[in-house]
PDB file of C-alpha atoms in Angstrom:
ATOM      1  CA  UNK A  26     -11.012  12.809 -18.754  1.00  0.00           C
ATOM      2  CA  UNK A  27     -12.293  11.276 -21.976  1.00  0.00           C
ATOM      3  CA  UNK A  28      -9.051  12.132 -23.782  1.00  0.00           C
ATOM      4  CA  UNK A  29      -7.030  10.620 -20.943  1.00  0.00           C
ATOM      5  CA  UNK A  30      -9.137   7.466 -21.175  1.00  0.00           C
ATOM      6  CA  UNK A  31      -8.552   7.229 -24.933  1.00  0.00           C
ATOM      7  CA  UNK A  32      -4.791   7.525 -24.466  1.00  0.00           C
ATOM      8  CA  UNK A  33      -5.058   5.039 -21.622  1.00  0.00           C
ATOM      9  CA  UNK A  34      -6.501   2.499 -24.072  1.00  0.00           C
ATOM     10  CA  UNK A  35      -3.759   3.261 -26.605  1.00  0.00           C
ATOM     11  CA  UNK A  36      -0.990   2.779 -24.066  1.00  0.00           C
ATOM     12  CA  UNK A  37      -2.635  -0.342 -22.637  1.00  0.00           C
ATOM     13  CA  UNK A  38      -2.446  -1.897 -26.110  1.00  0.00           C
ATOM     14  CA  UNK A  39       1.161  -0.737 -26.408  1.00  0.00           C
ATOM     15  CA  UNK A  40       2.001  -2.436 -23.086  1.00  0.00           C
ATOM     16  CA  UNK A  41       0.304  -5.612 -24.272  1.00  0.00           C
ATOM     17  CA  UNK A  42       2.508  -5.829 -27.358  1.00  0.00           C
ATOM     18  CA  UNK A  43       5.636  -4.502 -25.634  1.00  0.00           C
ATOM     19  CA  UNK A  44       6.881  -7.580 -23.791  1.00  0.00           C
ATOM     20  CA  UNK A  45       9.920  -5.688 -22.469  1.00  0.00           C
ATOM     21  CA  UNK A  46       7.653  -3.562 -20.259  1.00  0.00           C
ATOM     22  CA  UNK A  47       6.512  -6.510 -18.160  1.00  0.00           C
ATOM     23  CA  UNK A  48      10.014  -8.022 -18.335  1.00  0.00           C
ATOM     24  CA  UNK A  49      11.435  -4.896 -16.697  1.00  0.00           C
ATOM     25  CA  UNK A  50       8.749  -4.709 -14.008  1.00  0.00           C
ATOM     26  CA  UNK A  51       8.416  -8.407 -13.129  1.00  0.00           C
ATOM     27  CA  UNK A  52      11.387 -10.470 -14.188  1.00  0.00           C
ATOM     28  CA  UNK A  53      14.286  -8.099 -13.502  1.00  0.00           C
ATOM     29  CA  UNK A  54      13.237  -7.740  -9.822  1.00  0.00           C
ATOM     30  CA  UNK A  55      12.475 -11.476  -9.700  1.00  0.00           C
ATOM     31  CA  UNK A  56      15.964 -12.351 -10.982  1.00  0.00           C
ATOM     32  CA  UNK A  57      17.587  -9.997  -8.464  1.00  0.00           C
ATOM     33  CA  UNK A  58      15.461 -11.469  -5.702  1.00  0.00           C
ATOM     34  CA  UNK A  59      16.350 -15.078  -6.515  1.00  0.00           C
ATOM     35  CA  UNK A  60      20.064 -14.231  -6.748  1.00  0.00           C
ATOM     36  CA  UNK A  61      20.078 -12.414  -3.412  1.00  0.00           C
ATOM     37  CA  UNK A  62      17.787 -14.831  -1.568  1.00  0.00           C
ATOM     38  CA  UNK A  63      18.714 -18.212  -3.017  1.00  0.00           C
ATOM     39  CA  UNK A  64      19.160 -19.482   0.568  1.00  0.00           C
ATOM     40  CA  UNK A  65      15.381 -19.237   1.024  1.00  0.00           C
ATOM     41  CA  UNK A  66      15.046 -22.499  -0.918  1.00  0.00           C
ATOM     42  CA  UNK A  67      16.634 -24.325   2.021  1.00  0.00           C
ATOM     43  CA  UNK A  68      15.972 -21.932   4.899  1.00  0.00           C
ATOM     44  CA  UNK A  69      12.860 -19.784   4.519  1.00  0.00           C
ATOM     45  CA  UNK A  70      12.764 -16.954   7.090  1.00  0.00           C
ATOM     46  CA  UNK A  71       9.734 -16.252   9.270  1.00  0.00           C
ATOM     47  CA  UNK A  72       6.872 -14.577   7.458  1.00  0.00           C
ATOM     48  CA  UNK A  73       7.357 -11.134   8.992  1.00  0.00           C
ATOM     49  CA  UNK A  74      11.009 -10.979   7.950  1.00  0.00           C
ATOM     50  CA  UNK A  75      10.153 -12.385   4.527  1.00  0.00           C
ATOM     51  CA  UNK A  76       7.580  -9.624   3.968  1.00  0.00           C
ATOM     52  CA  UNK A  77      10.099  -6.934   4.951  1.00  0.00           C
ATOM     53  CA  UNK A  78      12.667  -8.329   2.511  1.00  0.00           C
ATOM     54  CA  UNK A  79      10.082  -8.600  -0.258  1.00  0.00           C
ATOM     55  CA  UNK A  80       8.904  -5.028   0.290  1.00  0.00           C
ATOM     56  CA  UNK A  81      12.239  -3.738  -1.030  1.00  0.00           C
ATOM     57  CA  UNK A  82      11.575  -5.505  -4.334  1.00  0.00           C
ATOM     58  CA  UNK A  83       8.008  -4.187  -4.441  1.00  0.00           C
ATOM     59  CA  UNK A  84       9.518  -0.707  -4.169  1.00  0.00           C
ATOM     60  CA  UNK A  85      11.932  -1.599  -6.974  1.00  0.00           C
ATOM     61  CA  UNK A  86       9.006  -2.609  -9.201  1.00  0.00           C
ATOM     62  CA  UNK A  87       7.098   0.607  -8.493  1.00  0.00           C
ATOM     63  CA  UNK A  88      10.192   2.712  -9.207  1.00  0.00           C
ATOM     64  CA  UNK A  89      10.815   0.915 -12.508  1.00  0.00           C
ATOM     65  CA  UNK A  90       7.222   1.580 -13.530  1.00  0.00           C
ATOM     66  CA  UNK A  91       7.290   5.245 -12.440  1.00  0.00           C
ATOM     67  CA  UNK A  92      10.752   6.095 -13.808  1.00  0.00           C
ATOM     68  CA  UNK A  93      11.505   3.820 -16.766  1.00  0.00           C
ATOM     69  CA  UNK A  94       8.070   2.832 -18.073  1.00  0.00           C
ATOM     70  CA  UNK A  95       6.391   6.202 -17.503  1.00  0.00           C
ATOM     71  CA  UNK A  96       8.696   9.242 -17.211  1.00  0.00           C
ATOM     72  CA  UNK A  97      11.523   7.991 -19.421  1.00  0.00           C
ATOM     73  CA  UNK A  98       9.158   6.651 -22.104  1.00  0.00           C
ATOM     74  CA  UNK A  99       7.301   9.983 -22.213  1.00  0.00           C
ATOM     75  CA  UNK A 100      10.662  11.750 -22.421  1.00  0.00           C
ATOM     76  CA  UNK A 101      11.604   9.535 -25.382  1.00  0.00           C
ATOM     77  CA  UNK A 102       8.229  10.193 -27.037  1.00  0.00           C
ATOM     78  CA  UNK A 103       8.834  13.931 -26.734  1.00  0.00           C
ATOM     79  CA  UNK A 104      12.308  13.597 -28.252  1.00  0.00           C
ATOM     80  CA  UNK A 105      10.933  11.667 -31.236  1.00  0.00           C
ATOM     81  CA  UNK A 106       8.094  14.117 -31.895  1.00  0.00           C
ATOM     82  CA  UNK A 107       5.243  11.818 -30.836  1.00  0.00           C
ATOM     83  CA  UNK A 108       4.504  13.873 -27.739  1.00  0.00           C
ATOM     84  CA  UNK A 109       3.931  17.006 -29.831  1.00  0.00           C
ATOM     85  CA  UNK A 110       1.786  15.140 -32.341  1.00  0.00           C
ATOM     86  CA  UNK A 111      -0.383  13.520 -29.656  1.00  0.00           C
ATOM     87  CA  UNK A 112      -0.719  16.851 -27.817  1.00  0.00           C
ATOM     88  CA  UNK A 113      -2.121  18.509 -30.930  1.00  0.00           C
ATOM     89  CA  UNK A 114      -4.603  15.668 -31.317  1.00  0.00           C
ATOM     90  CA  UNK A 115      -5.651  15.732 -27.661  1.00  0.00           C
ATOM     91  CA  UNK A 116      -5.422  19.482 -27.183  1.00  0.00           C
ATOM     92  CA  UNK A 117      -3.555  18.913 -23.922  1.00  0.00           C
ATOM     93  CA  UNK A 118      -0.287  17.309 -22.868  1.00  0.00           C
ATOM     94  CA  UNK A 119      -1.829  16.391 -19.498  1.00  0.00           C
ATOM     95  CA  UNK A 120      -4.153  13.872 -21.189  1.00  0.00           C
ATOM     96  CA  UNK A 121      -1.144  11.999 -22.590  1.00  0.00           C
ATOM     97  CA  UNK A 122       0.718  12.009 -19.285  1.00  0.00           C
ATOM     98  CA  UNK A 123      -2.288  10.807 -17.292  1.00  0.00           C
ATOM     99  CA  UNK A 124      -3.146   8.196 -19.942  1.00  0.00           C
ATOM    100  CA  UNK A 125       0.391   6.814 -19.896  1.00  0.00           C
ATOM    101  CA  UNK A 126       0.511   6.860 -16.104  1.00  0.00           C
ATOM    102  CA  UNK A 127      -2.783   5.012 -15.734  1.00  0.00           C
ATOM    103  CA  UNK A 128      -1.794   2.411 -18.338  1.00  0.00           C
ATOM    104  CA  UNK A 129       1.426   1.684 -16.449  1.00  0.00           C
ATOM    105  CA  UNK A 130      -0.499   1.677 -13.179  1.00  0.00           C
ATOM    106  CA  UNK A 131      -2.665  -1.121 -14.603  1.00  0.00           C
ATOM    107  CA  UNK A 132       0.424  -2.980 -15.832  1.00  0.00           C
ATOM    108  CA  UNK A 133       2.011  -2.605 -12.394  1.00  0.00           C
ATOM    109  CA  UNK A 134      -1.036  -4.125 -10.694  1.00  0.00           C
ATOM    110  CA  UNK A 135      -0.841  -7.178 -12.975  1.00  0.00           C
ATOM    111  CA  UNK A 136       2.929  -7.371 -12.496  1.00  0.00           C
ATOM    112  CA  UNK A 137       2.638  -7.188  -8.707  1.00  0.00           C
ATOM    113  CA  UNK A 138       0.110 -10.013  -8.646  1.00  0.00           C
ATOM    114  CA  UNK A 139       2.305 -12.143 -10.937  1.00  0.00           C
ATOM    115  CA  UNK A 140       5.517 -11.456  -9.004  1.00  0.00           C
ATOM    116  CA  UNK A 141       3.992 -12.283  -5.613  1.00  0.00           C
ATOM    117  CA  UNK A 142       2.216 -15.368  -6.949  1.00  0.00           C
ATOM    118  CA  UNK A 143       5.553 -16.715  -8.224  1.00  0.00           C
ATOM    119  CA  UNK A 144       7.318 -15.928  -4.930  1.00  0.00           C
ATOM    120  CA  UNK A 145       4.509 -17.517  -2.909  1.00  0.00           C
ATOM    121  CA  UNK A 146       4.653 -20.652  -5.069  1.00  0.00           C
ATOM    122  CA  UNK A 147       8.445 -20.960  -4.849  1.00  0.00           C
ATOM    123  CA  UNK A 148       8.761 -20.373  -1.110  1.00  0.00           C
ATOM    124  CA  UNK A 149       5.364 -21.564   0.176  1.00  0.00           C
ATOM    125  CA  UNK A 150       4.280 -18.194   1.507  1.00  0.00           C
ATOM    126  CA  UNK A 151       0.690 -17.013   1.794  1.00  0.00           C
ATOM    127  CA  UNK A 152      -0.128 -15.702  -1.719  1.00  0.00           C
ATOM    128  CA  UNK A 153      -3.162 -13.683  -0.627  1.00  0.00           C
ATOM    129  CA  UNK A 154      -1.212 -11.799   2.037  1.00  0.00           C
ATOM    130  CA  UNK A 155       1.664 -11.084  -0.350  1.00  0.00           C
ATOM    131  CA  UNK A 156      -0.637  -9.887  -3.131  1.00  0.00           C
ATOM    132  CA  UNK A 157      -2.732  -7.765  -0.770  1.00  0.00           C
ATOM    133  CA  UNK A 158       0.286  -6.006   0.759  1.00  0.00           C
ATOM    134  CA  UNK A 159       1.977  -5.506  -2.619  1.00  0.00           C
ATOM    135  CA  UNK A 160      -1.155  -4.004  -4.169  1.00  0.00           C
ATOM    136  CA  UNK A 161      -1.762  -1.763  -1.147  1.00  0.00           C
ATOM    137  CA  UNK A 162       1.766  -0.396  -1.531  1.00  0.00           C
ATOM    138  CA  UNK A 163       1.118   0.249  -5.239  1.00  0.00           C
ATOM    139  CA  UNK A 164      -2.113   2.149  -4.528  1.00  0.00           C
ATOM    140  CA  UNK A 165      -0.451   4.259  -1.832  1.00  0.00           C
ATOM    141  CA  UNK A 166       2.800   5.177  -3.579  1.00  0.00           C
ATOM    142  CA  UNK A 167       2.681   4.844  -7.369  1.00  0.00           C
ATOM    143  CA  UNK A 168       0.747   8.034  -8.192  1.00  0.00           C
ATOM    144  CA  UNK A 169       2.874  10.350  -5.985  1.00  0.00           C
ATOM    145  CA  UNK A 170       6.076   8.775  -7.318  1.00  0.00           C
ATOM    146  CA  UNK A 171       5.016   8.916 -10.977  1.00  0.00           C
ATOM    147  CA  UNK A 172       4.022  12.571 -10.640  1.00  0.00           C
ATOM    148  CA  UNK A 173       7.245  13.428  -8.809  1.00  0.00           C
ATOM    149  CA  UNK A 174       9.378  12.001 -11.627  1.00  0.00           C
ATOM    150  CA  UNK A 175       7.561  14.051 -14.267  1.00  0.00           C
ATOM    151  CA  UNK A 176      10.490  16.497 -14.053  1.00  0.00           C
ATOM    152  CA  UNK A 177      12.369  13.997 -16.223  1.00  0.00           C
ATOM    153  CA  UNK A 178      10.038  14.783 -19.138  1.00  0.00           C
ATOM    154  CA  UNK A 179      10.904  18.489 -18.851  1.00  0.00           C
ATOM    155  CA  UNK A 180      14.671  18.036 -19.209  1.00  0.00           C
ATOM    156  CA  UNK A 181      16.127  19.910 -22.253  1.00  0.00           C
ATOM    157  CA  UNK A 182      18.288  17.042 -23.525  1.00  0.00           C
ATOM    158  CA  UNK A 183      18.208  14.439 -26.254  1.00  0.00           C
ATOM    159  CA  UNK A 184      16.955  11.018 -25.244  1.00  0.00           C
ATOM    160  CA  UNK A 185      20.056   9.071 -26.239  1.00  0.00           C
ATOM    161  CA  UNK A 186      22.213  11.186 -23.932  1.00  0.00           C
ATOM    162  CA  UNK A 187      20.424  10.462 -20.654  1.00  0.00           C
ATOM    163  CA  UNK A 188      17.991   7.547 -21.042  1.00  0.00           C
ATOM    164  CA  UNK A 189      20.637   4.914 -20.117  1.00  0.00           C
ATOM    165  CA  UNK A 190      21.458   6.882 -16.946  1.00  0.00           C
ATOM    166  CA  UNK A 191      17.829   7.018 -15.869  1.00  0.00           C
ATOM    167  CA  UNK A 192      17.487   3.288 -16.434  1.00  0.00           C
ATOM    168  CA  UNK A 193      20.010   2.904 -13.586  1.00  0.00           C
ATOM    169  CA  UNK A 194      18.372   5.559 -11.421  1.00  0.00           C
ATOM    170  CA  UNK A 195      15.989   3.092  -9.785  1.00  0.00           C
ATOM    171  CA  UNK A 196      18.884   0.967  -8.534  1.00  0.00           C
ATOM    172  CA  UNK A 197      20.755   4.051  -7.306  1.00  0.00           C
ATOM    173  CA  UNK A 198      17.745   5.387  -5.382  1.00  0.00           C
ATOM    174  CA  UNK A 199      17.272   2.095  -3.561  1.00  0.00           C
ATOM    175  CA  UNK A 200      21.026   1.854  -2.879  1.00  0.00           C
ATOM    176  CA  UNK A 201      20.931   5.289  -1.230  1.00  0.00           C
ATOM    177  CA  UNK A 202      18.141   4.296   1.139  1.00  0.00           C
ATOM    178  CA  UNK A 203      18.788   3.027   4.621  1.00  0.00           C
ATOM    179  CA  UNK A 204      16.372   1.291   6.955  1.00  0.00           C
ATOM    180  CA  UNK A 205      17.988   3.132   9.856  1.00  0.00           C
ATOM    181  CA  UNK A 206      16.647   6.456   8.551  1.00  0.00           C
ATOM    182  CA  UNK A 207      13.723   7.697  10.627  1.00  0.00           C
ATOM    183  CA  UNK A 208      10.352   8.935   9.504  1.00  0.00           C
ATOM    184  CA  UNK A 209      11.456  12.489  10.267  1.00  0.00           C
ATOM    185  CA  UNK A 210      14.395  12.356   7.838  1.00  0.00           C
ATOM    186  CA  UNK A 211      14.603  14.909   5.026  1.00  0.00           C
ATOM    187  CA  UNK A 212      15.670  12.058   2.729  1.00  0.00           C
ATOM    188  CA  UNK A 213      11.954  11.280   2.459  1.00  0.00           C
ATOM    189  CA  UNK A 214      11.520  14.533   0.556  1.00  0.00           C
ATOM    190  CA  UNK A 215      14.273  13.990  -2.022  1.00  0.00           C
ATOM    191  CA  UNK A 216      14.316  10.210  -2.452  1.00  0.00           C
ATOM    192  CA  UNK A 217      10.962   8.591  -3.326  1.00  0.00           C
ATOM    193  CA  UNK A 218      12.495   5.156  -2.690  1.00  0.00           C
ATOM    194  CA  UNK A 219      12.926   6.089   0.970  1.00  0.00           C
ATOM    195  CA  UNK A 220       9.325   7.296   1.091  1.00  0.00           C
ATOM    196  CA  UNK A 221       8.086   4.013  -0.433  1.00  0.00           C
ATOM    197  CA  UNK A 222      10.131   1.909   1.979  1.00  0.00           C
ATOM    198  CA  UNK A 223       8.634   3.779   4.937  1.00  0.00           C
ATOM    199  CA  UNK A 224       5.136   3.195   3.568  1.00  0.00           C
ATOM    200  CA  UNK A 225       6.018  -0.466   2.988  1.00  0.00           C
ATOM    201  CA  UNK A 226       7.082  -0.785   6.627  1.00  0.00           C
ATOM    202  CA  UNK A 227       3.700   0.530   7.713  1.00  0.00           C
ATOM    203  CA  UNK A 228       1.947  -1.897   5.370  1.00  0.00           C
ATOM    204  CA  UNK A 229       3.987  -4.909   6.511  1.00  0.00           C
ATOM    205  CA  UNK A 230       4.264  -4.198  10.251  1.00  0.00           C
ATOM    206  CA  UNK A 231       0.747  -2.762  10.528  1.00  0.00           C
ATOM    207  CA  UNK A 232       0.030  -1.617  14.083  1.00  0.00           C
ATOM    208  CA  UNK A 233       3.658  -2.001  15.220  1.00  0.00           C
ATOM    209  CA  UNK A 234       4.916   0.947  13.157  1.00  0.00           C
ATOM    210  CA  UNK A 235       1.682   2.900  12.925  1.00  0.00           C
ATOM    211  CA  UNK A 236       1.563   6.254  14.673  1.00  0.00           C
ATOM    212  CA  UNK A 237      -0.309   9.371  13.652  1.00  0.00           C
ATOM    213  CA  UNK A 238       3.026  11.213  13.512  1.00  0.00           C
ATOM    214  CA  UNK A 239       4.441   8.721  10.985  1.00  0.00           C
ATOM    215  CA  UNK A 240       1.248   8.771   8.977  1.00  0.00           C
ATOM    216  CA  UNK A 241       1.288  12.571   8.912  1.00  0.00           C
ATOM    217  CA  UNK A 242       4.884  12.706   7.678  1.00  0.00           C
ATOM    218  CA  UNK A 243       4.189  10.242   4.876  1.00  0.00           C
ATOM    219  CA  UNK A 244       0.946  11.983   3.892  1.00  0.00           C
ATOM    220  CA  UNK A 245       2.662  15.376   3.678  1.00  0.00           C
ATOM    221  CA  UNK A 246       5.498  13.851   1.637  1.00  0.00           C
ATOM    222  CA  UNK A 247       3.036  12.253  -0.794  1.00  0.00           C
ATOM    223  CA  UNK A 248       1.196  15.568  -1.186  1.00  0.00           C
ATOM    224  CA  UNK A 249       4.470  17.375  -1.870  1.00  0.00           C
ATOM    225  CA  UNK A 250       5.364  14.849  -4.579  1.00  0.00           C
ATOM    226  CA  UNK A 251       1.964  15.357  -6.203  1.00  0.00           C
ATOM    227  CA  UNK A 252       2.263  19.163  -6.078  1.00  0.00           C
ATOM    228  CA  UNK A 253       5.796  19.041  -7.540  1.00  0.00           C
ATOM    229  CA  UNK A 254       4.533  16.830 -10.369  1.00  0.00           C
ATOM    230  CA  UNK A 255       1.552  19.023 -11.207  1.00  0.00           C
ATOM    231  CA  UNK A 256       3.702  22.170 -11.161  1.00  0.00           C
ATOM    232  CA  UNK A 257       6.252  20.479 -13.422  1.00  0.00           C
ATOM    233  CA  UNK A 258       3.592  20.014 -16.121  1.00  0.00           C
ATOM    234  CA  UNK A 259       3.872  23.735 -16.902  1.00  0.00           C
ATOM    235  CA  UNK A 260       7.568  23.354 -17.796  1.00  0.00           C
ATOM    236  CA  UNK A 261       7.186  20.343 -20.083  1.00  0.00           C
ATOM    237  CA  UNK A 262       7.802  21.394 -23.684  1.00  0.00           C
ATOM    238  CA  UNK A 263       6.145  19.575 -26.553  1.00  0.00           C
ATOM    239  CA  UNK A 264       9.529  18.926 -28.139  1.00  0.00           C
ATOM    240  CA  UNK A 265      13.111  18.858 -26.916  1.00  0.00           C
ATOM    241  CA  UNK A 266      15.023  22.146 -27.055  1.00  0.00           C
ATOM    242  CA  UNK A 267      18.084  20.110 -27.961  1.00  0.00           C
ATOM    243  CA  UNK A 268      16.250  18.645 -30.950  1.00  0.00           C
ATOM    244  CA  UNK A 269      15.249  22.118 -32.170  1.00  0.00           C
ATOM    245  CA  UNK A 270      18.830  23.290 -31.932  1.00  0.00           C
TER     246      UNK A 270
END
């Protein structure tokens, strides 16, 4: 844990100086939101509908953090040799992964507060409700999603060949989701965006969508994501096979 904490501090400082990290997590979703919901300036929907629409962008932010800022950045570090160097220093690759994940978790919390504060200010929504629901979604879904996407770090390719594709993966995952899909759909198991949207619906609608059956399905899905991530750690090489060849 101490090693993870030390890498957490290193990556926190990196996030502080890397302005693109917060740009990706906050301002890209904010720009998409304002483009798609410009009519809210003249005709703001009722609060319940507004929260449901916003939840899709909260999911987008969490996916960006889990995929681009965590998995893809660790994949790039491995390709450049930093992952191997840090692993020798720490004595464990898990310390680096957990440190990076926790640093981006902290950045995501700040980003979620900032995003919802801006939205609340622009459209006169309740900032405390928005921030509370956004943060609850982060606490419930980020860790399972980040662990699930750790398979990206294990891929035997060079970074320049696939990093651009994974930068678009977050948009593709959300595009493939459908709000008509039920809680019993197998899509929950293969598409974390669908899982997050279902959790977001529970957070936003509260007692309306809450059933023990739904909660059980989402809990099992989250546990499966965590198990997949932890098992994937064993297959993560310290350097890319493509680089060695």
